[in-house]
Each structure stands twice: as structure tokens, then as C-alpha cells.
mmCIF file of C-alpha atoms and ligand atoms in Angstrom:
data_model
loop_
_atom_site.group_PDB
_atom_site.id
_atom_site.type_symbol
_atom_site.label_atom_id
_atom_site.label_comp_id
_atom_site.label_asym_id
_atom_site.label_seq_id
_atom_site.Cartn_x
_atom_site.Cartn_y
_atom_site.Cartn_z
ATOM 1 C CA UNK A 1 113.815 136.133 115.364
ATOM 2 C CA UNK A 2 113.589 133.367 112.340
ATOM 3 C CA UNK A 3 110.130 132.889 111.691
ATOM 4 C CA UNK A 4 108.353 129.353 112.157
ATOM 5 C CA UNK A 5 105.052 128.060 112.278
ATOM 6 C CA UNK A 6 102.593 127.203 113.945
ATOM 7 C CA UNK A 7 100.619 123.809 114.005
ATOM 8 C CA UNK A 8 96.972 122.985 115.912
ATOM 9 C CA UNK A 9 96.372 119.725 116.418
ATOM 10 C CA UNK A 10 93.595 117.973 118.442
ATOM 11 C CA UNK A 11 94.887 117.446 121.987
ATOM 12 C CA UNK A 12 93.463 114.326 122.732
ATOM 13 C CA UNK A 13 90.877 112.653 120.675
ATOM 14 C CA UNK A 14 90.395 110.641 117.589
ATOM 15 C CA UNK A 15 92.757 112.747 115.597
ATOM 16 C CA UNK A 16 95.869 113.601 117.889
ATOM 17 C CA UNK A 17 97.771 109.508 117.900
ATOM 18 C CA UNK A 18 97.485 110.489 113.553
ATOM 19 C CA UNK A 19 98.296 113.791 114.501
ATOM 20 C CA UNK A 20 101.443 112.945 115.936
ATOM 21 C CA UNK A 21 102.650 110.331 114.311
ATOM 22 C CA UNK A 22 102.461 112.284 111.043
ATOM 23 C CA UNK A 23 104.795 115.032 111.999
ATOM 24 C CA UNK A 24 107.422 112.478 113.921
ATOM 25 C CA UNK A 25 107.928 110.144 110.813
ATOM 26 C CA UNK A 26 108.453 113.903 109.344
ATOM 27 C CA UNK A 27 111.707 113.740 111.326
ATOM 28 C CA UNK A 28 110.186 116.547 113.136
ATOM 29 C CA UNK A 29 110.567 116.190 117.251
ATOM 30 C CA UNK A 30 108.872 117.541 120.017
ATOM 31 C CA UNK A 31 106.984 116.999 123.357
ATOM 32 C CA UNK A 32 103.566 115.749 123.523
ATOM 33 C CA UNK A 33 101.730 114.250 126.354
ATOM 34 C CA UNK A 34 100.462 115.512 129.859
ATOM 35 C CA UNK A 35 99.411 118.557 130.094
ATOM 36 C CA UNK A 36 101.224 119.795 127.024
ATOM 37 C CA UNK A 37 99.156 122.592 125.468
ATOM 38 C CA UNK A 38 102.161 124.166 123.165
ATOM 39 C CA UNK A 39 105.662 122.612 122.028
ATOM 40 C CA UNK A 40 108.409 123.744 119.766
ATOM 41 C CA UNK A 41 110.075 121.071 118.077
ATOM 42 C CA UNK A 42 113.847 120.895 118.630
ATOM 43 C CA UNK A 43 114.875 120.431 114.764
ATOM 44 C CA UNK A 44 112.260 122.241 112.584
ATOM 45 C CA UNK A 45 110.973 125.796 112.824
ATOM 46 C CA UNK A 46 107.501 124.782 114.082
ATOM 47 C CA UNK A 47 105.331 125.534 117.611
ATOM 48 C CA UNK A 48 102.846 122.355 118.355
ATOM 49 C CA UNK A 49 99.700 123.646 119.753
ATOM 50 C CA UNK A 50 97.004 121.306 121.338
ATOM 51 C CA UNK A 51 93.807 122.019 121.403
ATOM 52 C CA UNK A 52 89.957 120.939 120.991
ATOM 53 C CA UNK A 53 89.466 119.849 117.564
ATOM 54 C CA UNK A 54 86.376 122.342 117.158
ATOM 55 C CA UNK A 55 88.590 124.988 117.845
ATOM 56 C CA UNK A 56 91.362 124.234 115.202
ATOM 57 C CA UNK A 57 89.450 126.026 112.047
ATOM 58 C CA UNK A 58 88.786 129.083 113.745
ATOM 59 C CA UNK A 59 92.382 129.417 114.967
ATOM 60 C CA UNK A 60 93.629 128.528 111.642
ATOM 61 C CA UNK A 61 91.329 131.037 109.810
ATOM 62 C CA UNK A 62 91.926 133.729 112.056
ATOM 63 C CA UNK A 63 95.943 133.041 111.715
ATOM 64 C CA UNK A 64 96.908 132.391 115.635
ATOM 65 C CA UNK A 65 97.298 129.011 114.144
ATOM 66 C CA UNK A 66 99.206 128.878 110.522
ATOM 67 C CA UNK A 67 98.307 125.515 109.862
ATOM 68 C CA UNK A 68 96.058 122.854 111.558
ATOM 69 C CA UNK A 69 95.177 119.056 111.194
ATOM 70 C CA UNK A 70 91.552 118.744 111.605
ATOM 71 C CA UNK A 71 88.367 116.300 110.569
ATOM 72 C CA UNK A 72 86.664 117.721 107.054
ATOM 73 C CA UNK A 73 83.429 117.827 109.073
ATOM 74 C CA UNK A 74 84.657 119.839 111.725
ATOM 75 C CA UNK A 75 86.054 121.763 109.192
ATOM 76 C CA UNK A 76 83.201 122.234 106.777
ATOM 77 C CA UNK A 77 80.657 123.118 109.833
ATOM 78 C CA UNK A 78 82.585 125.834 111.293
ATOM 79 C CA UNK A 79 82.335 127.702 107.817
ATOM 80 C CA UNK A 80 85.369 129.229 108.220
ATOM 81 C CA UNK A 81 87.552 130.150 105.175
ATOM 82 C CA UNK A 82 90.781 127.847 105.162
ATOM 83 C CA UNK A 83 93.071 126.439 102.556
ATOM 84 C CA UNK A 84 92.458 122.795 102.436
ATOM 85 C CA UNK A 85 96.084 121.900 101.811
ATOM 86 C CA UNK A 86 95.668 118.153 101.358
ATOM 87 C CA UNK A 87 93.876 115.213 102.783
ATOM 88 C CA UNK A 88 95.978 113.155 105.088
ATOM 89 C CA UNK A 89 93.981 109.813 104.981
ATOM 90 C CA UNK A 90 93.191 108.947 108.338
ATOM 91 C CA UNK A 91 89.775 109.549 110.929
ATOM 92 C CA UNK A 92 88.059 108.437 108.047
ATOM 93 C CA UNK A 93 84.419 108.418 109.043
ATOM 94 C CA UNK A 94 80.823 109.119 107.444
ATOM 95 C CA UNK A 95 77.839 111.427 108.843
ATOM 96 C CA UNK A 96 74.876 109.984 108.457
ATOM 97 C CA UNK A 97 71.124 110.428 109.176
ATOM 98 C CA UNK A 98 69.664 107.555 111.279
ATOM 99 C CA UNK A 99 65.982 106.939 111.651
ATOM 100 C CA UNK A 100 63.765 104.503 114.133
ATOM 101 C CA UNK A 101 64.724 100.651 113.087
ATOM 102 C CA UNK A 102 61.179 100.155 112.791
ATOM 103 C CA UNK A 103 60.716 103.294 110.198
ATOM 104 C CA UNK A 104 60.222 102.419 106.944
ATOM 105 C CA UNK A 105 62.731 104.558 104.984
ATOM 106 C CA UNK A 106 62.358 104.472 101.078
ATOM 107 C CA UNK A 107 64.054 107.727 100.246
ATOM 108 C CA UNK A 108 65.448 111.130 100.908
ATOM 109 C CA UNK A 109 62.134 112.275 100.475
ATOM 110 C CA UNK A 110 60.736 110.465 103.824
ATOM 111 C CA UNK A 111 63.062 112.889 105.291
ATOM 112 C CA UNK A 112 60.180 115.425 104.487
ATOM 113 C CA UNK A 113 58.606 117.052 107.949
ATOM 114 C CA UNK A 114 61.033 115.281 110.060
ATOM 115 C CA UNK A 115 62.399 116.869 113.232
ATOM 116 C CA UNK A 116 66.396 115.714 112.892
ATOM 117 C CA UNK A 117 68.804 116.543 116.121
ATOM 118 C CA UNK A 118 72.371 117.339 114.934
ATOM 119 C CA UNK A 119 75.584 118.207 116.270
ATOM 120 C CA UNK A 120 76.191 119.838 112.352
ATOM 121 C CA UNK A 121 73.141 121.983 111.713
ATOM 122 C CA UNK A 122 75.256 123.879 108.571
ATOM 123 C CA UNK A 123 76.447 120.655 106.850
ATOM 124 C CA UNK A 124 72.672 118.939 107.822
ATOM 125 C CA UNK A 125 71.013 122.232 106.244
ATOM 126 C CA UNK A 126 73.561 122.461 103.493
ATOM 127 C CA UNK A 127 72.565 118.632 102.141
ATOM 128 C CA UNK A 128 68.690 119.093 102.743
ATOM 129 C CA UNK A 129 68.936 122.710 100.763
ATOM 130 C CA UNK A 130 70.562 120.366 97.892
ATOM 131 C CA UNK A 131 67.939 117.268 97.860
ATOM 132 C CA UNK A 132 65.095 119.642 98.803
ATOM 133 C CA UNK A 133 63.977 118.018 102.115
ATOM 134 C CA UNK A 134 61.864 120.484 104.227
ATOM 135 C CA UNK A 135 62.785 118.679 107.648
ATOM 136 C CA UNK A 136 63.418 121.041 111.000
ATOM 137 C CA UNK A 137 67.048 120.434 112.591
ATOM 138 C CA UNK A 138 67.126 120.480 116.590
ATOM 139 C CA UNK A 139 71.004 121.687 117.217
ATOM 140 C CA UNK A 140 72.228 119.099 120.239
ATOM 141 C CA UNK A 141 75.855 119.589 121.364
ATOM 142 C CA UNK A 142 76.114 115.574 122.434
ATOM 143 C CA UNK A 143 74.495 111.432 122.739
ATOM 144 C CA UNK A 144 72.525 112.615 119.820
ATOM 145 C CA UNK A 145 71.775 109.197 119.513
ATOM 146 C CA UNK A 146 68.773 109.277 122.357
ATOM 147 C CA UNK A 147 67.222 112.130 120.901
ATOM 148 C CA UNK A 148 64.268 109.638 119.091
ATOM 149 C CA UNK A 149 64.367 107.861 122.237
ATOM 150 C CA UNK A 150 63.282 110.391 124.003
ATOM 151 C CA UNK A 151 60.701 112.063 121.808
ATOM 152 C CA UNK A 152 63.012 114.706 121.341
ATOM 153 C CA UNK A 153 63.578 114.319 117.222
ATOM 154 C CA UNK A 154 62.215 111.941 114.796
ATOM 155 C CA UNK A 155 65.931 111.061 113.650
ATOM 156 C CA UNK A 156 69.307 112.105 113.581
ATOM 157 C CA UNK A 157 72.461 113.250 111.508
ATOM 158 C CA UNK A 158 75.527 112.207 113.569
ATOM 159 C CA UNK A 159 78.721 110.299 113.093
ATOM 160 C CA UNK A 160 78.129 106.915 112.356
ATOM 161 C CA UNK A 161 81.686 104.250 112.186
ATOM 162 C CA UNK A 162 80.753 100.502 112.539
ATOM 163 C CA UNK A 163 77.076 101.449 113.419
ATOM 164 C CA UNK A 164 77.053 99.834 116.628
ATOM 165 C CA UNK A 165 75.737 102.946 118.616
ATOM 166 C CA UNK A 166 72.935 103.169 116.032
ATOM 167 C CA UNK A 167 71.915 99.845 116.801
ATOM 168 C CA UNK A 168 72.182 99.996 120.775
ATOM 169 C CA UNK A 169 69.694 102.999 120.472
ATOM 170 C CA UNK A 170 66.981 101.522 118.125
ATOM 171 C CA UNK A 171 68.337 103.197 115.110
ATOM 172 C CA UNK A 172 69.291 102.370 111.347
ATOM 173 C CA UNK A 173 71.668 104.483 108.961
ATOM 174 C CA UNK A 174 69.225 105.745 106.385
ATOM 175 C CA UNK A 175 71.303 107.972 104.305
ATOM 176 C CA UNK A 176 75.143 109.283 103.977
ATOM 177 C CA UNK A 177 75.305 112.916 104.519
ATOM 178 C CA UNK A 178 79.115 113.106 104.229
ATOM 179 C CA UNK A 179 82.405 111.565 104.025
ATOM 180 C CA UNK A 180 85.117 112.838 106.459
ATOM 181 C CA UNK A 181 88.966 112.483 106.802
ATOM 182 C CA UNK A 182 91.403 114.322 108.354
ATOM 183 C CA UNK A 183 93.221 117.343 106.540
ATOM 184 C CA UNK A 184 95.908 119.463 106.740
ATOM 185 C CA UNK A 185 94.037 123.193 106.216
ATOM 186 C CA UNK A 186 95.983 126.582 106.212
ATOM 187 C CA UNK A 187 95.594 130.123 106.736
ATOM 188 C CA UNK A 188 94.939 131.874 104.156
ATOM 189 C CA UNK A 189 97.044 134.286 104.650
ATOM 190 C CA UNK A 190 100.450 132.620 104.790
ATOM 191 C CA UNK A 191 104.018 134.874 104.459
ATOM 192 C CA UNK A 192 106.332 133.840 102.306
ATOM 193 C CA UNK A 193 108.830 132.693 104.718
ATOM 194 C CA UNK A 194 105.662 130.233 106.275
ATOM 195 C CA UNK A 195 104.531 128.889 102.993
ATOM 196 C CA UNK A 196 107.910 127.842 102.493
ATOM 197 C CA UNK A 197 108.261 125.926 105.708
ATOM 198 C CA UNK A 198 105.094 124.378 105.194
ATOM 199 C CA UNK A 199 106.641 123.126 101.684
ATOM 200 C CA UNK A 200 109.469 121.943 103.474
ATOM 201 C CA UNK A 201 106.856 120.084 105.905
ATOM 202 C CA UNK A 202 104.000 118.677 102.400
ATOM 203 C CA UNK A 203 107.914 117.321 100.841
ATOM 204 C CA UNK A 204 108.123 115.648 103.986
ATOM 205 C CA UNK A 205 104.972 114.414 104.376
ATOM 206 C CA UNK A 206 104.912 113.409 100.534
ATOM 207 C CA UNK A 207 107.727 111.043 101.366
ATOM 208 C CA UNK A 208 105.701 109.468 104.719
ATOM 209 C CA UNK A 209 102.242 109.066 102.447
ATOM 210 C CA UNK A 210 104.588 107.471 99.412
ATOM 211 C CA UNK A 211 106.434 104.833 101.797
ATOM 212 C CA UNK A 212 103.143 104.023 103.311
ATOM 213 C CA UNK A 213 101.835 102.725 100.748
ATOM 214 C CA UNK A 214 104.711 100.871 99.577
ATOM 215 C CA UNK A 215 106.842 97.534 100.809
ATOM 216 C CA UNK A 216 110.716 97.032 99.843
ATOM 217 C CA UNK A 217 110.948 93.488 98.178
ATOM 218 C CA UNK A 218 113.847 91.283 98.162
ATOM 219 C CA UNK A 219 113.574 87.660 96.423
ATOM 220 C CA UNK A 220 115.887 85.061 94.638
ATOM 221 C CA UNK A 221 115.137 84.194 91.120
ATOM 222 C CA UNK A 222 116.540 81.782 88.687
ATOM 223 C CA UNK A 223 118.211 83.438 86.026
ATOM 224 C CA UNK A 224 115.994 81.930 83.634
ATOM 225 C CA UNK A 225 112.792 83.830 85.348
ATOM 226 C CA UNK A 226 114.764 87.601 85.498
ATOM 227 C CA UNK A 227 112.740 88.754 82.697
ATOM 228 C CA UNK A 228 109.439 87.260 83.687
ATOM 229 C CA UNK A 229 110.190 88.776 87.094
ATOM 230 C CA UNK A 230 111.265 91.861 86.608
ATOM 231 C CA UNK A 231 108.419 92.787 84.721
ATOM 232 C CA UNK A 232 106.253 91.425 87.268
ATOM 233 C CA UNK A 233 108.481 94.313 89.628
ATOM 234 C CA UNK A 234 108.496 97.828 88.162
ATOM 235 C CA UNK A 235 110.241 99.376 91.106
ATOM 236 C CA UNK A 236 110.959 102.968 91.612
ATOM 237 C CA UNK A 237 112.984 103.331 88.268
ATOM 238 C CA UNK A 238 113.948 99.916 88.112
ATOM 239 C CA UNK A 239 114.356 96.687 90.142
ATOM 240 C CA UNK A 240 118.218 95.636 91.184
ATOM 241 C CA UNK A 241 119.517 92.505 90.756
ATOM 242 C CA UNK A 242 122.708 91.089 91.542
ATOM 243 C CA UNK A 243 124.318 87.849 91.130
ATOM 244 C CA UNK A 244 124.358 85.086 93.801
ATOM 245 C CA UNK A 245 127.116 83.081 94.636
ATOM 246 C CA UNK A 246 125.113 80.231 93.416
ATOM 247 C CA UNK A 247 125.308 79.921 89.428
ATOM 248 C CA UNK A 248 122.271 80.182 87.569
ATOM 249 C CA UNK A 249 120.594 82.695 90.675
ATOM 250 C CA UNK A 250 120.264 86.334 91.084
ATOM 251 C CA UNK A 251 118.840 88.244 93.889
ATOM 252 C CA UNK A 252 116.142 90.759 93.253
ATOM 253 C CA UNK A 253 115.515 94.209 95.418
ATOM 254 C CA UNK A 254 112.251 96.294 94.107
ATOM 255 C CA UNK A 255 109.830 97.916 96.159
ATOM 256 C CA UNK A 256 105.650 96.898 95.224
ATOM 257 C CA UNK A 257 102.400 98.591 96.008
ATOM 258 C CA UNK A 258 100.740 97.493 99.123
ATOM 259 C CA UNK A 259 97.465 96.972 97.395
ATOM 260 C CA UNK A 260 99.278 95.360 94.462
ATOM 261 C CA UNK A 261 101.669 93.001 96.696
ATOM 262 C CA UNK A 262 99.309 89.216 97.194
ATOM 263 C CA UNK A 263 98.220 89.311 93.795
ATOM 264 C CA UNK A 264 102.140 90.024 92.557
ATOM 265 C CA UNK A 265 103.088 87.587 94.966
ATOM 266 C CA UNK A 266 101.262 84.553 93.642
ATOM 267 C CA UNK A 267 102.571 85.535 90.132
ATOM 268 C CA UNK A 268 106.558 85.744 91.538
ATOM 269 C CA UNK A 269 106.168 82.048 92.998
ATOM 270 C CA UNK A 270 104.458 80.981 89.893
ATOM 271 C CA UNK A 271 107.776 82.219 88.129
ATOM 272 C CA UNK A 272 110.324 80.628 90.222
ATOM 273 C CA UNK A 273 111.283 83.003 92.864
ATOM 274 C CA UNK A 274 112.068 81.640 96.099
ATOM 275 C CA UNK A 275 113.244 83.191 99.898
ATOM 276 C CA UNK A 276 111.007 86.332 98.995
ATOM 277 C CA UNK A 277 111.103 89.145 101.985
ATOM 278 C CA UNK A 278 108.991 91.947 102.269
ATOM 279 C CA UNK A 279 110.069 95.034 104.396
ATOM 280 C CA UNK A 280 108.521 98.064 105.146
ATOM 281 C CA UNK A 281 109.982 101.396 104.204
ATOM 282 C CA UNK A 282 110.318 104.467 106.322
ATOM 283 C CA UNK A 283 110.269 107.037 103.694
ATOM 284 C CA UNK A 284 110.589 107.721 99.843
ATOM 285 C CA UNK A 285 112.111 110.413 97.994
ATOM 286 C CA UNK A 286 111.490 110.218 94.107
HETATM 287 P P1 ATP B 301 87.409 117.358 121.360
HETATM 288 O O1 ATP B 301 87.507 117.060 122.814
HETATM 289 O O2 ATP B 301 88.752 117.736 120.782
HETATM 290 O O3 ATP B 301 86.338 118.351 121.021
HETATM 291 P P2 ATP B 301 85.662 115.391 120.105
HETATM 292 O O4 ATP B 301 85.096 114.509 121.161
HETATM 293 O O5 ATP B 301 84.830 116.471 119.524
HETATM 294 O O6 ATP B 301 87.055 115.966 120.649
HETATM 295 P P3 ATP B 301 86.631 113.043 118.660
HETATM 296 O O7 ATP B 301 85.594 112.063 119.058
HETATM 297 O O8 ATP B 301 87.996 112.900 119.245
HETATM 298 O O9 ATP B 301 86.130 114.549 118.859
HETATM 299 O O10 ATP B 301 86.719 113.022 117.071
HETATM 300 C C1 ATP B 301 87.572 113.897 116.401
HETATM 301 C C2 ATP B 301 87.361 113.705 114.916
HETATM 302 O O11 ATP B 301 87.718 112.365 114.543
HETATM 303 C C3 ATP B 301 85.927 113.850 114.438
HETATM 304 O O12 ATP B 301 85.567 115.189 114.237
HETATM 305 C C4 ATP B 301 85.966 113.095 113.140
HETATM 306 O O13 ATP B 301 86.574 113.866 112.111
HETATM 307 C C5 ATP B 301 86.881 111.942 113.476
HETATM 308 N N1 ATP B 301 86.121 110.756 113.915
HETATM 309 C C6 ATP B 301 85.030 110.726 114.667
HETATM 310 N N2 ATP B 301 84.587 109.476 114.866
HETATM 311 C C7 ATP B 301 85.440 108.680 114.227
HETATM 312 C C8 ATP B 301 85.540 107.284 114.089
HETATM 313 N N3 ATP B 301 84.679 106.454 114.637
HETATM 314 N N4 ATP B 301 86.575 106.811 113.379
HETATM 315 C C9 ATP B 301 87.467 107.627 112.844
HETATM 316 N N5 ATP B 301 87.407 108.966 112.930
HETATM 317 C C10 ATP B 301 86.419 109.493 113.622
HETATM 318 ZN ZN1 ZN B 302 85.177 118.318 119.394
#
């Protein structure tokens, strides 16, 4: 039998819409939904498995899983030794330590003899070991958020997004713990034959990241703006531009940086470029 391998992701949660969307724009297909709890893809050598995201670092590390997508902080708490392959940019969320509204919170130090409920007692300990806080941690598995409410801790260390579930329970982010996205993490101890699927799958998954962040441009210039505009449009090696059947006109085909495109933009009209269209791109091979 050819080998594949074998991905965890979360099976339904915060992470698995990512999840799956990441390996489909791969070109990779296969079954998700229902009841699923494994798939193999139809046109890659790789097995889907779906499963709680708490349980994705220990599957990875003990190699039933060869590779899983999973959030940093699950990852970090569980302790377990993976290969962080690379970050994949979305689930993008903070821990943080919330205290009483009414506390008056100057520093790390007023942590000092606090009672803190956690769902992550090793990355809580791990950060209070590092800024010297003696403060007891009360391991809760869930609605950490009551736990002052109920006289149960003085504050927390949870997940914290917009802050809105601090607020409804009395609470105010005192301090950032840590910053989590979701990664791709390996087993360790990948065969030759898997790492060199999962290269196949990183090229792939290059291409997806690249065209992301990146917008195809088409515009018409007057000749007498090419230079100004061109510069203005680096491209991928360099922009196209082609003659219209108007004289004096070319058109102009580049691709821009999604964080660079409204302030380009202002500087194209400013140079005479008219009918500009801006398209999204699927993928990018360089
Ligand atoms: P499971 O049933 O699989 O155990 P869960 O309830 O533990 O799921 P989710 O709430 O689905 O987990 O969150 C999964 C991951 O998504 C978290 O571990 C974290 O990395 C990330 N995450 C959590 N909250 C947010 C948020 N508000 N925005 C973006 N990402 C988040
Ligand atoms: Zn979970």
C-alpha cells in the first residue's frame, strides 16, 4: 500500500470552517460534515480525521496523527513534543488574566497572593514562574468567567476575543498572558515518504497564504503615465502592458499587496489611470 498521511483537525469548533477551507483551496477533496469522524481525500494521499481540538497534540505527538491543525494554546498546554511546522494565520486570539472591574490593577505584581481559575494551569504557571508572581491557580475545565462571581477565585486566565464576556461577568482584562493562532504541528517522527507529502501539502499551502494576501490588478493608463505607473506596480516579476486599440492608451495587468492596495490606489488615479479592476487570485506559484 502507498503510504499517505494523516491529518487531525478540530471537528467542529472555532478551528474546523479554517480547517477546511485550507486544505480545499489546496486542491485537496474530501468529505466533511455529519457525523464524519475520518475521510480520505479522493486526489491526494491524505486520511482527514476529526476530532476534539484538545485531543489533536497528543495524537500528533504520539504519531496516530502525522500532522494536525491546532490553536498554539492548546498546543503549548498539552506539553507535548510536536514540530510546529508553520503558523497558518487564523483563530487568532489572546489569553488573558481578568480581574474584578472594581479591582484596582497597577501591575503584574497585584497578581501576588491571588487565587486565579484557569482552563491552562501549565501556560498560567509557565508566565507567573517568568514575572515571579506567587498567585495559586484553581484548574476549572469551563465558564471560567463566574469563578470571581462566585467566590471561587479572585481572577482568571481565560480566552478573552472582543472582551464582551469579561464585561457581562464584572470583569476587566488586566494582563496578556499569550497570543494564539492556529498551526500546522507534526510528528516528530515523520518517514521519508510522509515528510515528502507534507512538502507537497506546505508548496500548496505556500501558494493559498501568497494569493491571500494579494489582488490581480488590471487598469488603463495613458501612455504618457506607463512609467509613473509601473513603478507604482512592481508585480510578480513585472507588470504587463499591452496596447489598446485607442492610440495614446495601454492596458496594465499587475497583481498589489492587499495591505498596500488604497494607498497605491490613490497614487494610480493621481497618475492618470482610469477603468482600474481589482480581482482576487486563487493561488500563486513564484
Ligand atoms: P472542542 O469541542 O473541539 O474541544 P473547544 O470548545 O475546546 O472545542 P473552540 O471554542 O472551538 O474549542 O476553540 C478552538 C480554538 O479556537 C481555541 O483553542 C483557540 O485556539 C481558538 N479560539 C478560541 N476563541 C477564539 C476566538 N474568540 N476567536 C478566534 N479563535 C478562537
Ligand atoms: Zn477543546
Amino acid at each position: 500500500m502507498s503510504t499517505i498521511i494523516r491529518l487531525a483537525i478540530q471537528k467542529s469548533g472555532r478551528l474546523s470552517e479554517d480547517s477546511i477551507k485550507l486544505i480545499k483551496e489546496c486542491g485537496i477533496e474530501f468529505s466533511s460534515g455529519g457525523g464524519t469522524l475520518k475521510s480520505m481525500a479522493h486526489n491526494f494521499p491524505l486520511e482527514v480525521l476529526f476530532l476534539r481540538d484538545d485531543d489533536i497534540p497528543g495524537y500528533v505527538a504520539d504519531g496516530v496523527a502525522d500532522i494536525g491543525i491546532v490553536g498554539q494554546n492548546v498546543a503549548v498546554e498539552t506539553r507535548k513534543t510536536l514540530e510546529v511546522v508553520r503558523p497558518l494565520g487564523f483563530s487568532k486570539c489572546r489569553l488573558s488574566i481578568g480581574v474584578p472591574k472594581g479591582f484596582e490593577y497597577t501591575s503584574k505584581e497585584s497578581l501576588n497572593g491571588m487565587r486565579i481559575a484557569t482552563s491552562y494551569p501549565n501556560i498560567l504557571s509557565d508566565f507567573l514562574f517568568e514575572h515571579n508572581i506567587k498567585a495559586s491557580i484553581h484548574e476549572i475545565s469551563g465558564s471560567v468567567e463566574i469563578a470571581p462571581g462566585i467566590g471561587l477565585a479572585d481572577a482568571i486566565c481565560d480566552i478573552v476575543s472582543s472582551g464582551s464576556t469579561l464585561i457581562s461577568n464584572g470583569l476587566k482584562e488586566a494582563e496578556v498572558v499569550f497570543r494564539s493562532e492556529a498551526i500546522l504541528a507534526a510528528c516528530p517522527q515523520l518517514s521519508a515518504e510522509k515528510r515528502t507529502i507534507l512538502n507537497e501539502m506546505l508548496f500548496r499551502i505556500s501558494a493559498v497564504q501568497q494569493a491571500e494576501k494579494t489582488k490581480y490588478i488590471l487598469l488603463n493608463a495613458p501612455n504618457h503615465a506607463l512609467k509613473t505607473i509601473t513603478s507604482l506596480l512592481p508585480g510578480v516579476k513585472s507588470p504587463t502592458v499591452m496596447p489598446l486599440m485607442e492610440e495614446g492608451w495601454s492596458s496594465v495587468h499587475s497583481v498589489v499587496k492587499e495591505n498596500e492596495f488604497w494607498e497605491i490606489l490613490g497614487k494610480l488615479k493621481d497618475a492618470g489611470a482610469e477603468g482600474i479592476l481589482v480581482i482576487p487570485i486563487e493561488k500563486i506559484v513564484k
